[in-house]
Short mmCIF file of C-alpha atoms in Angstrom, two decimals:
data_model
loop_
_atom_site.label_atom_id
_atom_site.label_comp_id
_atom_site.label_asym_id
_atom_site.label_seq_id
_atom_site.Cartn_x
_atom_site.Cartn_y
_atom_site.Cartn_z
CA MET A 203 0.01 0.01 -0.04
CA ILE A 204 1.22 3.47 -0.90
CA GLU A 205 1.37 6.16 1.73
CA PRO A 206 1.74 9.38 -0.28
CA ASP A 207 1.78 11.57 2.92
CA LEU A 208 5.17 10.30 4.15
CA ILE A 209 6.88 12.95 2.06
CA LYS A 210 6.00 16.69 2.08
CA ASP A 211 6.22 18.61 -1.22
CA GLU A 212 8.85 21.08 0.25
CA GLU A 213 10.92 18.33 1.62
CA LEU A 214 10.99 16.63 -1.73
CA GLU A 215 11.86 19.85 -3.48
CA SER A 216 14.86 20.46 -1.16
CA LEU A 217 16.19 17.02 -1.41
CA LEU A 218 16.05 17.04 -5.21
CA THR A 219 17.85 20.42 -5.14
CA GLU A 220 20.54 19.04 -2.84
CA ILE A 221 21.01 15.97 -5.02
CA ALA A 222 21.38 18.23 -8.10
CA GLU A 223 24.01 20.41 -6.34
CA LEU A 224 25.96 17.56 -4.82
CA TYR A 225 25.92 15.01 -7.61
CA GLY A 226 24.80 16.79 -10.79
CA TYR A 227 21.83 14.62 -11.24
CA ASP A 228 18.84 17.01 -11.59
CA PHE A 229 15.46 15.57 -10.94
CA THR A 230 13.92 18.97 -9.85
CA GLN A 231 11.91 19.10 -13.11
CA TYR A 232 10.51 15.72 -13.02
CA SER A 233 6.77 15.34 -12.77
CA LYS A 234 5.99 15.87 -9.12
CA ALA A 235 3.17 13.39 -8.67
CA SER A 236 5.16 10.61 -10.26
CA ILE A 237 8.60 11.27 -8.62
CA LYS A 238 6.84 11.54 -5.26
CA ARG A 239 5.51 7.96 -5.72
CA ARG A 240 9.02 6.83 -6.72
CA VAL A 241 10.67 8.38 -3.72
CA ASN A 242 8.02 7.03 -1.46
CA ARG A 243 8.48 3.59 -3.03
CA ILE A 244 12.15 3.54 -2.38
CA CYS A 245 11.54 4.57 1.26
CA LEU A 246 9.28 1.45 1.58
CA ILE A 247 11.62 -0.90 -0.20
CA ASP A 248 14.64 0.27 1.62
CA LYS A 249 12.82 0.44 5.00
CA PHE A 250 13.40 4.01 5.79
CA THR A 251 10.93 5.03 8.53
CA SER A 252 11.22 8.69 7.84
CA PHE A 253 12.04 10.96 5.10
CA ALA A 254 15.10 12.34 7.08
CA GLU A 255 16.69 8.83 7.07
CA LEU A 256 16.50 8.65 3.25
CA ARG A 257 18.00 12.19 3.08
CA TYR A 258 20.88 11.34 5.44
CA GLN A 259 21.65 8.05 3.48
CA LEU A 260 21.63 9.96 0.21
CA ILE A 261 23.87 12.97 1.38
CA LYS A 262 26.21 10.98 3.60
CA GLN A 263 26.54 7.80 1.69
CA HIS A 264 27.64 8.61 -1.82
CA SER A 265 27.46 5.10 -2.97
CA TYR A 266 23.82 5.07 -2.33
CA LEU A 267 23.11 7.47 -5.06
CA GLN A 268 23.39 4.80 -7.82
CA ARG A 269 20.75 2.78 -6.06
CA PHE A 270 18.63 5.86 -5.65
CA ILE A 271 18.83 6.57 -9.51
CA GLU A 272 17.95 3.04 -10.30
CA GLU A 273 14.84 3.04 -8.22
CA ILE A 274 13.63 6.55 -9.02
CA THR A 275 13.76 6.14 -12.72
CA VAL A 276 11.19 3.79 -14.15
CA ASN A 277 12.76 0.84 -16.00
CA VAL A 278 9.67 -0.98 -17.11
CA THR A 279 9.80 -1.76 -20.88
CA GLU A 280 8.70 -4.38 -23.40
CA MET A 281 9.76 -5.55 -26.83
CA PHE A 282 7.59 -4.37 -29.59
CA ARG A 283 5.38 -2.47 -27.13
CA ASP A 284 2.46 -0.91 -28.94
CA PRO A 285 2.88 -3.09 -32.01
CA SER A 286 1.18 -0.60 -34.30
CA PHE A 287 3.97 1.90 -33.69
CA TYR A 288 6.54 -0.66 -34.81
CA LYS A 289 4.27 -1.51 -37.80
CA ALA A 290 4.37 2.15 -38.80
CA LEU A 291 8.23 2.30 -38.32
CA ARG A 292 8.44 -0.88 -40.54
CA GLU A 293 6.18 0.31 -43.28
CA GLN A 294 6.56 4.17 -43.28
CA VAL A 295 9.94 5.08 -41.69
CA LEU A 296 12.49 2.33 -42.54
CA PRO A 297 11.76 2.50 -46.30
CA GLN A 298 12.50 6.16 -46.23
CA LEU A 299 15.69 5.73 -44.08
CA GLY A 300 16.76 2.97 -46.43
CA THR A 301 17.59 5.59 -49.09
CA TYR A 302 20.48 6.99 -46.88
CA PRO A 303 23.96 5.64 -47.20
CA LEU A 304 24.40 5.59 -43.39
CA ILE A 305 21.41 5.47 -41.03
CA ARG A 306 21.85 6.85 -37.47
CA ILE A 307 19.16 6.03 -34.97
CA TRP A 308 19.04 7.29 -31.37
CA LEU A 309 17.03 5.40 -28.81
CA ALA A 310 17.01 7.92 -25.94
CA GLY A 311 16.19 6.51 -22.43
CA CYS A 312 16.45 2.86 -23.68
CA SER A 313 16.30 1.31 -20.18
CA THR A 314 17.10 -2.40 -20.38
CA GLY A 315 17.12 -2.38 -24.07
CA GLU A 316 13.98 -4.21 -25.26
CA GLU A 317 13.19 -1.48 -27.69
CA VAL A 318 16.67 -1.40 -29.08
CA TYR A 319 16.43 -5.11 -29.94
CA SER A 320 13.01 -4.58 -31.46
CA VAL A 321 14.41 -1.87 -33.76
CA ALA A 322 17.45 -4.18 -34.55
CA ILE A 323 15.01 -6.74 -35.65
CA LEU A 324 13.18 -4.34 -37.87
CA ALA A 325 16.43 -3.18 -39.40
CA LYS A 326 17.57 -6.78 -40.01
CA GLU A 327 14.26 -7.66 -41.78
CA ALA A 328 14.42 -4.48 -43.86
CA GLY A 329 18.01 -5.56 -44.95
CA LEU A 330 19.48 -2.38 -43.44
CA MET A 331 21.75 -3.87 -40.92
CA HIS A 332 24.98 -3.22 -42.92
CA LYS A 333 24.59 0.54 -42.83
CA ILE A 334 22.78 1.20 -39.65
CA LEU A 335 24.04 2.50 -36.34
CA LEU A 336 21.90 2.22 -33.13
CA TYR A 337 22.86 4.54 -30.47
CA ALA A 338 21.15 3.52 -27.18
CA THR A 339 21.41 5.88 -24.19
CA ASP A 340 20.03 5.99 -20.70
CA ILE A 341 20.84 7.98 -17.45
CA ASN A 342 21.37 4.67 -15.58
CA PRO A 343 24.52 2.69 -16.25
CA SER A 344 23.18 -0.56 -14.72
CA VAL A 345 20.22 -0.78 -17.05
CA LEU A 346 22.58 -0.19 -19.94
CA GLU A 347 24.67 -3.29 -18.85
CA LYS A 348 21.54 -5.29 -19.09
CA ALA A 349 20.80 -3.85 -22.49
CA ARG A 350 24.23 -4.67 -23.61
CA ASN A 351 23.82 -8.33 -22.62
CA GLY A 352 20.48 -8.79 -24.44
CA ILE A 353 19.31 -11.40 -22.12
CA PHE A 354 15.53 -11.23 -21.10
CA PRO A 355 13.23 -13.42 -19.16
CA ILE A 356 11.89 -16.28 -21.17
CA SER A 357 8.61 -15.84 -19.51
CA GLN A 358 8.17 -12.65 -21.62
CA MET A 359 8.77 -14.34 -24.96
CA LYS A 360 5.17 -15.32 -25.43
CA LEU A 361 4.01 -11.73 -25.24
CA TYR A 362 6.92 -10.42 -27.29
CA SER A 363 6.32 -12.94 -30.01
CA GLU A 364 2.58 -11.93 -30.18
CA ASN A 365 3.64 -8.26 -30.30
CA TYR A 366 6.17 -8.98 -33.05
CA ILE A 367 3.55 -10.76 -35.19
CA LEU A 368 1.03 -7.77 -34.57
CA SER A 369 3.89 -5.36 -35.76
CA GLY A 370 3.86 -7.21 -39.10
CA GLY A 371 6.71 -9.65 -38.39
CA GLN A 372 6.63 -12.76 -40.55
CA ARG A 373 9.42 -14.80 -39.15
CA ASN A 374 9.45 -17.22 -36.31
CA PHE A 375 10.27 -14.89 -33.31
CA SER A 376 12.33 -17.58 -31.52
CA GLU A 377 14.83 -17.49 -34.42
CA TYR A 378 16.11 -14.29 -32.84
CA TYR A 379 17.16 -15.77 -29.50
CA ALA A 380 18.63 -18.90 -27.89
CA ALA A 381 16.64 -20.18 -24.94
CA ASN A 382 18.65 -21.03 -21.78
CA TYR A 383 16.75 -22.16 -18.75
CA ASP A 384 14.77 -19.13 -17.63
CA PHE A 385 16.33 -16.63 -20.15
CA ALA A 386 16.29 -15.82 -23.79
CA ARG A 387 19.81 -14.66 -25.06
CA PHE A 388 19.27 -12.46 -28.10
CA ASN A 389 21.63 -13.25 -31.14
CA ASP A 390 24.94 -11.41 -31.44
CA ASP A 391 24.24 -10.24 -34.94
CA LEU A 392 21.51 -8.03 -33.60
CA LYS A 393 24.05 -6.47 -31.16
CA GLU A 394 26.70 -5.73 -33.76
CA LYS A 395 25.39 -2.16 -34.53
CA MET A 396 24.47 -1.08 -31.14
CA ILE A 397 26.40 1.46 -29.29
CA PHE A 398 25.48 1.96 -25.63
CA ALA A 399 26.31 5.08 -23.65
CA THR A 400 25.09 6.92 -20.58
CA HIS A 401 23.38 10.17 -21.42
CA ASN A 402 21.27 12.38 -19.27
CA LEU A 403 18.54 14.10 -21.14
CA VAL A 404 18.33 16.70 -18.58
CA SER A 405 21.97 17.91 -18.56
CA ASP A 406 23.81 16.43 -21.55
CA ARG A 407 23.90 17.87 -25.00
CA SER A 408 23.32 16.56 -28.47
CA PHE A 409 26.22 14.26 -29.51
CA ASN A 410 25.39 13.55 -33.20
CA GLU A 411 22.85 14.10 -36.01
CA PHE A 412 20.27 11.33 -36.47
CA GLN A 413 17.67 10.50 -39.00
CA LEU A 414 15.43 8.81 -36.39
CA ILE A 415 15.07 9.52 -32.68
CA ILE A 416 12.97 7.21 -30.62
CA CYS A 417 12.25 8.12 -26.93
CA ARG A 418 9.17 6.43 -25.64
CA ASN A 419 7.60 6.85 -22.24
CA VAL A 420 10.53 8.88 -20.89
CA LEU A 421 9.07 12.37 -21.42
CA ILE A 422 6.00 11.49 -19.29
CA TYR A 423 8.20 11.71 -16.23
CA PHE A 424 9.23 15.24 -16.95
CA ASP A 425 7.32 18.57 -16.36
CA LYS A 426 6.33 20.68 -19.27
CA ASP A 427 9.52 22.98 -18.98
CA LEU A 428 11.86 20.03 -19.12
CA GLN A 429 9.90 18.51 -21.96
CA ALA A 430 10.40 21.65 -23.89
CA LYS A 431 14.12 21.58 -23.22
CA VAL A 432 14.39 17.88 -24.29
CA PHE A 433 12.33 18.64 -27.45
CA LYS A 434 14.84 21.25 -28.39
CA LEU A 435 17.64 18.80 -27.78
CA PHE A 436 16.01 16.38 -30.12
CA ASP A 437 15.37 19.00 -32.69
CA ASP A 438 19.04 20.02 -32.59
CA SER A 439 19.96 16.29 -33.03
CA LEU A 440 17.63 15.57 -35.95
CA GLU A 441 18.42 16.10 -39.66
CA HIS A 442 15.93 17.66 -41.87
CA LEU A 443 13.32 15.10 -42.73
CA GLY A 444 14.27 13.10 -39.84
CA PHE A 445 11.68 11.27 -37.70
CA LEU A 446 10.79 11.47 -34.08
CA GLY A 447 8.97 8.59 -32.30
CA LEU A 448 7.37 9.00 -28.92
CA GLY A 449 5.27 6.92 -26.63
CA SER A 450 1.56 6.48 -27.30
CA LYS A 451 0.33 8.98 -24.93
CA GLU A 452 3.16 11.62 -25.52
CA THR A 453 2.76 14.61 -27.80
CA ILE A 454 4.67 17.49 -29.21
CA ARG A 455 1.45 19.50 -29.12
CA PHE A 456 2.51 21.67 -26.23
CA SER A 457 5.94 22.40 -27.65
CA LYS A 458 7.52 24.73 -30.12
CA LEU A 459 8.35 21.72 -32.41
CA ASP A 460 4.62 21.52 -33.26
CA LYS A 461 5.05 24.15 -35.96
CA HIS A 462 7.60 22.50 -38.09
CA TYR A 463 7.02 18.80 -37.55
CA HIS A 464 4.12 16.93 -38.99
CA GLN A 465 2.73 13.68 -37.73
CA ILE A 466 3.12 11.04 -40.47
CA SER A 467 0.58 8.51 -39.22
CA THR A 468 -2.04 8.02 -36.53
CA GLU A 469 0.95 6.77 -34.53
CA LYS A 470 3.11 9.10 -32.43
CA ILE A 471 5.62 9.64 -35.23
CA TRP A 472 6.55 13.03 -36.48
CA ARG A 473 8.75 14.24 -39.44
CA LYS A 474 10.91 17.27 -39.36
CA GLN A 475 10.16 19.48 -42.29
CA LYS A 476 12.75 20.96 -44.64
CA GLU A 477 13.87 24.59 -44.20
CA GLU A 478 11.92 25.88 -47.13
CA GLN A 479 8.73 24.17 -46.06
CA ARG A 480 9.10 25.57 -42.69
CA ARG A 481 9.45 29.14 -44.09
CA PHE A 482 6.49 28.45 -46.36
CA LYS A 483 4.47 27.40 -43.45
CA THR A 484 5.35 30.34 -41.36
CA ASP A 485 4.73 32.80 -44.17
CA PHE A 486 1.30 31.63 -44.70
CA THR A 487 0.09 30.92 -41.32
CA MET B 125 -13.29 24.10 -11.39
CA GLU B 126 -12.66 22.68 -7.93
CA THR B 127 -14.40 19.44 -7.92
CA ILE B 128 -13.34 16.03 -9.24
CA PHE B 129 -15.39 12.92 -9.53
CA ILE B 130 -13.46 9.65 -9.97
CA ILE B 131 -14.89 6.26 -10.71
CA GLY B 132 -12.96 3.03 -10.25
CA GLY B 133 -13.99 -0.38 -11.23
CA SER B 134 -13.11 -3.81 -12.27
CA ALA B 135 -14.95 -6.95 -13.34
CA GLY B 136 -18.66 -6.18 -13.82
CA SER B 137 -18.26 -2.34 -13.64
CA LEU B 138 -18.54 -1.60 -17.40
CA LYS B 139 -22.33 -2.52 -17.22
CA VAL B 140 -22.74 -0.04 -14.51
CA LEU B 141 -21.04 2.75 -16.50
CA LEU B 142 -23.19 2.12 -19.48
CA GLU B 143 -26.22 2.68 -17.29
CA VAL B 144 -24.77 5.82 -15.51
CA LEU B 145 -23.31 7.82 -18.46
CA PRO B 146 -26.52 8.33 -20.49
CA GLN B 147 -28.16 9.93 -17.34
CA LEU B 148 -25.52 12.45 -16.71
CA HIS B 149 -26.13 16.17 -17.28
CA HIS B 150 -24.71 17.30 -20.64
CA HIS B 151 -22.78 20.28 -19.22
CA LEU B 152 -21.04 19.27 -16.05
CA LYS B 153 -19.04 21.93 -14.34
CA PHE B 154 -16.29 19.53 -13.30
CA PRO B 155 -14.30 16.63 -14.81
CA ILE B 156 -14.83 12.90 -14.34
CA ILE B 157 -12.11 10.44 -14.43
CA ILE B 158 -12.80 6.76 -15.03
CA VAL B 159 -10.18 4.13 -14.07
CA LEU B 160 -11.14 0.66 -15.29
CA HIS B 161 -9.13 -2.50 -15.10
CA ARG B 162 -8.88 -3.86 -18.61
CA LYS B 163 -6.59 -6.01 -20.68
CA GLY B 164 -4.29 -4.00 -22.80
CA TYR B 165 -5.24 -3.88 -26.46
CA ALA B 166 -8.30 -6.14 -26.30
CA ASP B 167 -10.52 -3.34 -25.35
CA SER B 168 -8.80 -0.07 -26.45
CA GLN B 169 -12.22 0.55 -27.92
CA LEU B 170 -13.53 1.41 -24.41
CA SER B 171 -13.44 5.22 -24.75
CA PHE B 172 -15.30 4.88 -28.07
CA LEU B 173 -17.93 2.62 -26.52
CA LEU B 174 -18.47 5.10 -23.54
CA SER B 175 -18.56 8.05 -25.89
CA THR B 176 -21.59 6.75 -27.55
CA LYS B 177 -23.46 6.72 -24.26
CA THR B 178 -23.07 10.47 -23.34
CA ASN B 179 -22.92 13.99 -24.89
CA LEU B 180 -20.07 14.88 -22.54
CA LYS B 181 -16.61 14.56 -24.31
CA VAL B 182 -14.94 11.29 -23.64
CA VAL B 183 -11.26 11.29 -23.99
CA GLU B 184 -8.26 9.01 -23.47
CA PRO B 185 -5.91 11.74 -22.34
CA ASP B 186 -2.35 12.41 -23.42
CA ASP B 187 0.38 13.10 -20.82
CA LYS B 188 0.21 16.70 -19.56
CA ASP B 189 -3.46 17.21 -20.85
CA ILE B 190 -5.20 19.80 -18.53
CA LEU B 191 -8.32 18.68 -16.79
CA GLU B 192 -11.35 20.42 -18.34
CA PRO B 193 -14.85 20.63 -16.84
CA GLY B 194 -17.47 18.63 -18.74
CA TYR B 195 -14.92 16.09 -19.88
CA ILE B 196 -14.76 12.32 -19.00
CA TYR B 197 -11.19 11.13 -18.98
CA ILE B 198 -10.49 7.44 -19.33
CA ALA B 199 -7.23 6.19 -17.92
CA PRO B 200 -5.41 4.79 -20.86
CA PRO B 201 -4.61 1.07 -20.93
CA ASP B 202 -1.24 0.18 -19.30
CA TYR B 203 -0.64 3.71 -17.76
CA HIS B 204 -1.22 4.94 -14.30
CA LEU B 205 -2.99 8.26 -14.35
CA LEU B 206 -1.85 10.83 -11.78
CA ILE B 207 -2.98 14.36 -11.20
CA GLU B 208 -0.39 17.28 -10.73
CA SER B 209 -1.02 20.21 -8.49
CA ASP B 210 -1.62 22.48 -11.61
CA LYS B 211 -4.44 20.18 -12.52
CA THR B 212 -2.66 18.46 -15.38
CA ILE B 213 -2.61 14.82 -15.97
CA SER B 214 0.66 12.90 -15.63
CA LEU B 215 0.84 9.31 -16.99
CA ASP B 216 3.23 6.86 -15.64
CA PHE B 217 4.37 3.54 -16.84
CA SER B 218 5.84 2.20 -13.65
CA GLU B 219 5.26 -1.11 -12.04
CA LYS B 220 1.75 -2.55 -11.65
CA LEU B 221 0.09 -1.95 -8.39
CA ASN B 222 -2.40 -4.68 -7.06
CA PHE B 223 -1.58 -6.37 -10.39
CA SER B 224 -3.16 -3.45 -12.22
CA ARG B 225 -1.98 -0.69 -14.48
CA PRO B 226 -3.91 1.66 -14.54
CA SER B 227 -4.38 1.16 -10.73
CA ILE B 228 -7.27 2.83 -9.03
CA ASP B 229 -5.23 3.39 -5.87
CA VAL B 230 -2.83 5.57 -7.75
CA THR B 231 -5.51 7.87 -9.32
CA PHE B 232 -7.61 8.11 -6.11
CA SER B 233 -4.59 9.03 -4.03
CA SER B 234 -3.11 11.50 -6.35
CA ALA B 235 -6.28 13.31 -7.00
CA ALA B 236 -7.03 13.41 -3.31
CA LYS B 237 -3.69 15.29 -2.65
CA VAL B 238 -4.71 17.90 -5.20
CA PHE B 239 -8.45 18.31 -4.78
CA LYS B 240 -8.58 17.60 -1.04
CA GLU B 241 -12.14 17.90 0.32
CA ASN B 242 -13.59 18.35 -3.27
CA THR B 243 -12.56 14.68 -4.16
CA PHE B 244 -15.40 12.36 -4.85
CA ALA B 245 -14.31 8.70 -5.46
CA ILE B 246 -16.58 5.70 -6.10
CA LEU B 247 -15.59 2.09 -6.35
CA LEU B 248 -17.72 -0.22 -8.37
CA SER B 249 -17.98 -3.95 -8.94
CA GLY B 250 -14.74 -5.88 -9.02
CA ALA B 251 -12.74 -8.95 -8.01
CA ASN B 252 -9.72 -7.07 -6.68
CA ALA B 253 -9.09 -4.71 -3.71
CA ASP B 254 -7.40 -1.98 -5.85
CA GLY B 255 -8.95 1.26 -4.93
CA VAL B 256 -9.49 0.60 -1.30
CA ALA B 257 -6.34 2.19 -0.07
CA GLY B 258 -7.04 5.04 -2.43
CA LEU B 259 -10.49 5.58 -0.77
CA ASN B 260 -8.70 5.81 2.47
CA HIS B 261 -6.48 8.61 1.15
CA VAL B 262 -9.49 10.31 -0.17
CA LYS B 263 -11.05 10.13 3.31
CA ALA B 264 -7.82 11.17 4.98
CA ASN B 265 -7.83 14.37 2.81
CA ASN B 266 -11.49 14.98 3.81
CA GLY B 267 -12.94 14.00 0.45
CA THR B 268 -16.20 11.92 -0.10
CA THR B 269 -15.98 8.20 -0.51
CA LEU B 270 -18.74 6.28 -2.27
CA VAL B 271 -19.26 2.54 -3.12
CA GLN B 272 -21.58 0.59 -5.39
CA ASN B 273 -23.95 -1.28 -3.23
CA PRO B 274 -22.43 -4.82 -3.13
CA VAL B 275 -25.83 -6.43 -3.43
CA THR B 276 -26.10 -4.89 -7.00
CA ALA B 277 -22.58 -5.71 -7.95
CA GLU B 278 -21.86 -8.48 -10.44
CA VAL B 279 -18.65 -9.08 -8.45
CA ASN B 280 -19.00 -7.90 -4.83
CA TYR B 281 -15.46 -8.40 -3.53
CA MET B 282 -14.28 -4.93 -4.43
CA PRO B 283 -17.26 -3.00 -2.94
CA LEU B 284 -17.22 -5.31 0.08
CA GLN B 285 -13.49 -4.74 0.75
CA ALA B 286 -14.15 -0.95 0.48
CA ILE B 287 -16.98 -1.11 3.09
CA THR B 288 -14.94 -3.27 5.53
CA GLN B 289 -11.67 -1.41 5.15
CA SER B 290 -12.63 2.16 4.51
CA LYS B 291 -14.98 4.77 5.96
CA ILE B 292 -17.64 5.00 3.31
CA ASP B 293 -20.00 8.03 3.13
CA PHE B 294 -22.41 6.79 0.49
CA VAL B 295 -23.47 3.29 -0.65
CA LEU B 296 -25.28 3.73 -3.92
CA ASN B 297 -27.27 1.58 -6.34
CA PRO B 298 -26.29 1.91 -9.90
CA ASP B 299 -29.54 3.88 -10.71
CA GLU B 300 -28.58 6.41 -7.90
CA ILE B 301 -25.17 7.18 -9.10
CA ALA B 302 -25.94 9.54 -11.96
CA ALA B 303 -28.44 11.47 -9.76
CA PHE B 304 -25.60 11.90 -7.18
CA ILE B 305 -23.20 13.30 -9.75
CA ASN B 306 -25.74 15.62 -11.36
CA LYS B 307 -26.61 17.09 -7.84
CA LEU B 308 -22.98 18.06 -7.42
CA ASP B 309 -23.37 20.14 -10.48
CA VAL B 310 -25.93 22.40 -8.86
CA PRO B 311 -24.27 24.70 -6.31
#
């Protein structure tokens, strides 16, 4: 059972500010309702009886920070989650990307990597593996380690296989992994083009130009101002005519990007317009 | 807009909603949030189905949508729905609670923090105790707690749990729920 009143708003604010100053991890612009639940959850799991105890541990015990980040960030993900999104990538985005000599894709906030492997499978089936690079980043180094290993619970494979088929996959999903007791180890050829690195969307800058950025169910944890900042980061990191894919309940509607991106399907995928088209649009609106 | 009315339900509650929605006033001065347990994609048609039963606008909100009076918000499948202090909606894909995402507890509790004594929360038919802890938080914030009369519930576990574990202000039959909501509309 959750006890939302364990932590007061002001206490949370000051703790997050302290963490930002001490460690450079800035959670002050995370959605309040959500991060409060997360902080509350870590108090319960780690059996802190008061907020002061949590604070003491965080400030005095530097090694505890990593654990805090792991628990505060949500690392729940799935392969081919929202199959219709992947169907749109498969049918509308990858054929466009296929015309480039080198395809750079950024999966921002990739967590334990299930989506990275999903995109790799799409790329392989589209025959694009030889010219693709998949940059997968997350704030949390320990989930990246899991992503790098590509070993997921076998119990999930039934769901993932169903998702895969709904996304338009026609192969036998089990071709992509080797089952070993309770785990499915994904094939090495899927991993060849993956580059994993820690990247903090709050504080780190653009590090390349991409034709596709996928960031799903990460922005929901940020407040509107921080979302706007991250949208600018994505805009700076996307080539003209590049694509941006978000989670099924996320939108650029509240941001400046809205003006020069257009949604390419009923899925949450937008395409950045060329400079001339942008001017045209501004001139006539 | 100060008031919020939240409806939580599980097995057997859709039937109740289909009865309640057509009887609601067409211009309610506050929003309604509905949190139903459902299985992912199988019934993503829920908001469409419910929208055919009322003239109020029925939406499955995006993250950061602002709560508007006269709207019915359906918690999207596979997300928890939370309310921020500025009355925007935050969605959250964190762990399931009570085997549920959306969890009724999450929405009840988070709304109670923001709307305090103007929170109205009702728990309908269901086979799970999700929502009971949330009702306690509504009560702790001086809100109003309601429950469907277990005798009328297709699955009475959820309303019974609510009655035994929470302080319930009103026990309503399905045909009394709309009248209760409409009455809140008249100051």
